[in-house]
PDB file of C-alpha atoms in Angstrom:
ATOM      1  CA  MET I   1      -8.143 -44.371  86.405  1.00  0.00           C
ATOM      2  CA  VAL I   2      -7.260 -48.179  86.960  1.00  0.00           C
ATOM      3  CA  GLU I   3      -5.293 -49.790  84.457  1.00  0.00           C
ATOM      4  CA  ILE I   4      -3.979 -53.003  83.890  1.00  0.00           C
ATOM      5  CA  GLY I   5      -0.345 -53.062  84.232  1.00  0.00           C
ATOM      6  CA  ILE I   6      -0.288 -51.226  87.900  1.00  0.00           C
ATOM      7  CA  LYS I   7       1.643 -52.475  90.665  1.00  0.00           C
ATOM      8  CA  GLY I   8       2.344 -52.493  94.322  1.00  0.00           C
ATOM      9  CA  ARG I   9       4.098 -53.612  96.974  1.00  0.00           C
ATOM     10  CA  GLN I  10       3.916 -54.034 100.948  1.00  0.00           C
ATOM     11  CA  GLU I  11       6.360 -55.103 103.372  1.00  0.00           C
ATOM     12  CA  THR I  12       7.348 -55.907 106.742  1.00  0.00           C
ATOM     13  CA  THR I  13       9.474 -57.987 109.602  1.00  0.00           C
ATOM     14  CA  VAL I  14       8.413 -61.471 110.975  1.00  0.00           C
ATOM     15  CA  THR I  15       7.377 -60.860 114.655  1.00  0.00           C
ATOM     16  CA  ALA I  16       6.026 -62.708 117.436  1.00  0.00           C
ATOM     17  CA  ALA I  17       2.929 -60.247 116.546  1.00  0.00           C
ATOM     18  CA  ASN I  18       2.219 -61.665 113.212  1.00  0.00           C
ATOM     19  CA  VAL I  19       3.436 -65.579 113.423  1.00  0.00           C
ATOM     20  CA  ALA I  20       1.017 -68.369 113.321  1.00  0.00           C
ATOM     21  CA  ALA I  21       0.976 -68.933 116.678  1.00  0.00           C
ATOM     22  CA  ASN I  22       0.168 -66.098 118.044  1.00  0.00           C
ATOM     23  CA  VAL I  23      -2.764 -65.140 115.781  1.00  0.00           C
ATOM     24  CA  GLY I  24      -4.722 -68.489 115.811  1.00  0.00           C
ATOM     25  CA  SER I  25      -3.830 -69.655 112.704  1.00  0.00           C
ATOM     26  CA  GLY I  26      -1.555 -72.726 114.378  1.00  0.00           C
ATOM     27  CA  LYS I  27       0.592 -72.984 116.720  1.00  0.00           C
ATOM     28  CA  VAL I  28       4.440 -72.416 115.531  1.00  0.00           C
ATOM     29  CA  LYS I  29       6.486 -69.467 115.482  1.00  0.00           C
ATOM     30  CA  VAL I  30       6.241 -68.870 111.496  1.00  0.00           C
ATOM     31  CA  PHE I  31       4.707 -66.085 109.495  1.00  0.00           C
ATOM     32  CA  ALA I  32       0.961 -66.669 109.356  1.00  0.00           C
ATOM     33  CA  THR I  33      -0.816 -66.999 106.363  1.00  0.00           C
ATOM     34  CA  PRO I  34      -3.892 -64.554 106.888  1.00  0.00           C
ATOM     35  CA  MET I  35      -0.831 -62.132 107.110  1.00  0.00           C
ATOM     36  CA  MET I  36       0.433 -63.005 104.275  1.00  0.00           C
ATOM     37  CA  ILE I  37      -2.866 -62.435 102.675  1.00  0.00           C
ATOM     38  CA  ALA I  38      -2.979 -59.065 104.137  1.00  0.00           C
ATOM     39  CA  LEU I  39      -0.210 -58.414 102.714  1.00  0.00           C
ATOM     40  CA  MET I  40      -1.100 -58.555  99.186  1.00  0.00           C
ATOM     41  CA  GLU I  41      -4.612 -57.159 100.599  1.00  0.00           C
ATOM     42  CA  LYS I  42      -2.295 -53.938 101.443  1.00  0.00           C
ATOM     43  CA  ALA I  43      -0.226 -53.809  98.228  1.00  0.00           C
ATOM     44  CA  SER I  44      -3.492 -54.063  95.924  1.00  0.00           C
ATOM     45  CA  VAL I  45      -5.608 -51.640  97.881  1.00  0.00           C
ATOM     46  CA  LEU I  46      -2.644 -48.700  97.575  1.00  0.00           C
ATOM     47  CA  SER I  47      -1.902 -49.136  94.726  1.00  0.00           C
ATOM     48  CA  ILE I  48      -4.969 -48.618  93.658  1.00  0.00           C
ATOM     49  CA  GLU I  49      -6.148 -45.586  96.073  1.00  0.00           C
ATOM     50  CA  PRO I  50      -4.626 -42.916  94.313  1.00  0.00           C
ATOM     51  CA  LEU I  51      -6.564 -42.916  91.463  1.00  0.00           C
ATOM     52  CA  LEU I  52      -9.969 -43.889  92.911  1.00  0.00           C
ATOM     53  CA  GLU I  53     -12.842 -40.727  92.045  1.00  0.00           C
ATOM     54  CA  GLU I  54     -12.846 -38.210  95.880  1.00  0.00           C
ATOM     55  CA  GLY I  55     -15.429 -40.724  98.167  1.00  0.00           C
ATOM     56  CA  GLN I  56     -14.518 -44.042  96.690  1.00  0.00           C
ATOM     57  CA  SER I  57     -12.111 -46.712  98.014  1.00  0.00           C
ATOM     58  CA  SER I  58     -11.735 -50.850  97.642  1.00  0.00           C
ATOM     59  CA  VAL I  59     -13.065 -54.088  98.931  1.00  0.00           C
ATOM     60  CA  GLY I  60     -11.557 -57.841  98.622  1.00  0.00           C
ATOM     61  CA  THR I  61     -14.031 -59.714  97.495  1.00  0.00           C
ATOM     62  CA  HIS I  62     -12.272 -62.739  96.270  1.00  0.00           C
ATOM     63  CA  ILE I  63      -8.557 -64.516  97.568  1.00  0.00           C
ATOM     64  CA  ASN I  64      -7.393 -67.087  96.505  1.00  0.00           C
ATOM     65  CA  VAL I  65      -3.768 -68.304  96.904  1.00  0.00           C
ATOM     66  CA  SER I  66      -0.915 -70.910  98.703  1.00  0.00           C
ATOM     67  CA  HIS I  67       1.647 -70.242 101.726  1.00  0.00           C
ATOM     68  CA  CYS I  68       4.180 -72.522  99.806  1.00  0.00           C
ATOM     69  CA  THR I  69       6.747 -71.834 102.593  1.00  0.00           C
ATOM     70  CA  ALA I  70       8.061 -71.109 106.271  1.00  0.00           C
ATOM     71  CA  THR I  71       8.985 -68.246 107.175  1.00  0.00           C
ATOM     72  CA  PRO I  72      11.358 -67.396 110.734  1.00  0.00           C
ATOM     73  CA  ILE I  73      10.762 -64.228 113.112  1.00  0.00           C
ATOM     74  CA  GLY I  74      13.293 -61.632 111.930  1.00  0.00           C
ATOM     75  CA  MET I  75      13.466 -62.006 108.719  1.00  0.00           C
ATOM     76  CA  LYS I  76      11.577 -59.203 106.060  1.00  0.00           C
ATOM     77  CA  VAL I  77       8.150 -60.254 103.817  1.00  0.00           C
ATOM     78  CA  TRP I  78       6.865 -58.844 101.429  1.00  0.00           C
ATOM     79  CA  ALA I  79       4.270 -58.680  99.119  1.00  0.00           C
ATOM     80  CA  GLU I  80       3.593 -57.385  95.454  1.00  0.00           C
ATOM     81  CA  SER I  81       0.773 -56.588  92.844  1.00  0.00           C
ATOM     82  CA  GLU I  82      -0.025 -55.887  89.764  1.00  0.00           C
ATOM     83  CA  VAL I  83      -3.545 -55.224  88.375  1.00  0.00           C
ATOM     84  CA  ILE I  84      -4.341 -58.302  85.632  1.00  0.00           C
ATOM     85  CA  GLY I  85      -7.536 -57.289  85.025  1.00  0.00           C
ATOM     86  CA  ILE I  86     -10.171 -54.554  85.006  1.00  0.00           C
ATOM     87  CA  ASP I  87     -14.591 -55.769  84.380  1.00  0.00           C
ATOM     88  CA  ARG I  88     -16.345 -52.686  85.452  1.00  0.00           C
ATOM     89  CA  ARG I  89     -15.806 -52.070  88.888  1.00  0.00           C
ATOM     90  CA  LYS I  90     -14.753 -55.187  89.609  1.00  0.00           C
ATOM     91  CA  VAL I  91      -9.933 -55.079  89.426  1.00  0.00           C
ATOM     92  CA  THR I  92      -8.538 -58.401  89.821  1.00  0.00           C
ATOM     93  CA  PHE I  93      -4.588 -58.602  90.838  1.00  0.00           C
ATOM     94  CA  SER I  94      -1.612 -61.447  90.240  1.00  0.00           C
ATOM     95  CA  VAL I  95      -0.252 -60.969  94.175  1.00  0.00           C
ATOM     96  CA  LYS I  96       3.124 -62.740  95.444  1.00  0.00           C
ATOM     97  CA  ALA I  97       4.415 -62.586  98.715  1.00  0.00           C
ATOM     98  CA  TYR I  98       8.662 -62.892  99.298  1.00  0.00           C
ATOM     99  CA  ASP I  99      10.746 -63.346 101.685  1.00  0.00           C
ATOM    100  CA  GLU I 100      14.685 -63.063 101.963  1.00  0.00           C
ATOM    101  CA  ARG I 101      14.864 -66.382 100.365  1.00  0.00           C
ATOM    102  CA  GLY I 102      12.683 -66.041  97.296  1.00  0.00           C
ATOM    103  CA  LEU I 103       9.036 -66.528  97.028  1.00  0.00           C
ATOM    104  CA  ILE I 104       6.158 -68.011  99.519  1.00  0.00           C
ATOM    105  CA  GLY I 105       3.295 -67.951  98.161  1.00  0.00           C
ATOM    106  CA  GLU I 106       1.385 -66.636  95.647  1.00  0.00           C
ATOM    107  CA  GLY I 107      -2.203 -65.793  93.642  1.00  0.00           C
ATOM    108  CA  THR I 108      -4.854 -64.161  92.917  1.00  0.00           C
ATOM    109  CA  HIS I 109      -6.928 -61.660  94.645  1.00  0.00           C
ATOM    110  CA  GLU I 110     -10.553 -59.078  93.549  1.00  0.00           C
ATOM    111  CA  ARG I 111     -11.303 -55.950  94.853  1.00  0.00           C
ATOM    112  CA  PHE I 112     -14.176 -54.264  94.293  1.00  0.00           C
ATOM    113  CA  ILE I 113     -15.123 -50.441  93.382  1.00  0.00           C
ATOM    114  CA  ILE I 114     -17.175 -48.932  95.588  1.00  0.00           C
ATOM    115  CA  ASP I 115     -18.757 -45.864  97.067  1.00  0.00           C
ATOM    116  CA  MET I 116     -17.576 -45.574 100.977  1.00  0.00           C
ATOM    117  CA  GLU I 117     -21.009 -43.767 101.524  1.00  0.00           C
ATOM    118  CA  LYS I 118     -23.486 -45.943 100.448  1.00  0.00           C
ATOM    119  CA  PHE I 119     -21.632 -49.182 101.146  1.00  0.00           C
ATOM    120  CA  GLN I 120     -21.157 -47.782 104.937  1.00  0.00           C
ATOM    121  CA  SER I 121     -24.753 -47.399 104.766  1.00  0.00           C
ATOM    122  CA  LYS I 122     -25.735 -50.447 102.912  1.00  0.00           C
ATOM    123  CA  ALA I 123     -24.123 -52.346 105.606  1.00  0.00           C
ATOM    124  CA  GLU I 124     -25.576 -50.569 108.900  1.00  0.00           C
ATOM    125  CA  ASN I 125     -28.877 -51.303 107.765  1.00  0.00           C
ATOM    126  CA  LYS I 126     -28.049 -54.933 107.201  1.00  0.00           C
TER     127      LYS I 126
END
């Protein structure tokens, strides 16, 4: 059962593959905002996944974050998530990202718990 206070953490290292210049979000060689968001989502997903029923998963539905400082290639980055709200199938997370020098981004993220088969079928019949 998903509960308020559940935390997650995921980390990576900034490489040429995840900089803005190589993911289409700018021309500079620093950790890309879309990659920071993906790391925040991954921390959130993996924190609740083991608590879901068989056949369930979660999908991201909303994210509101700021990316407040740049991180160069070679530096370690990580994202932390914490469940701060639950409304039936909607789970709200506080998300923060850091590099070796401190906070680089923060905000909120919402996910909905879904039945995978039903969700996939509905998407394919769209």
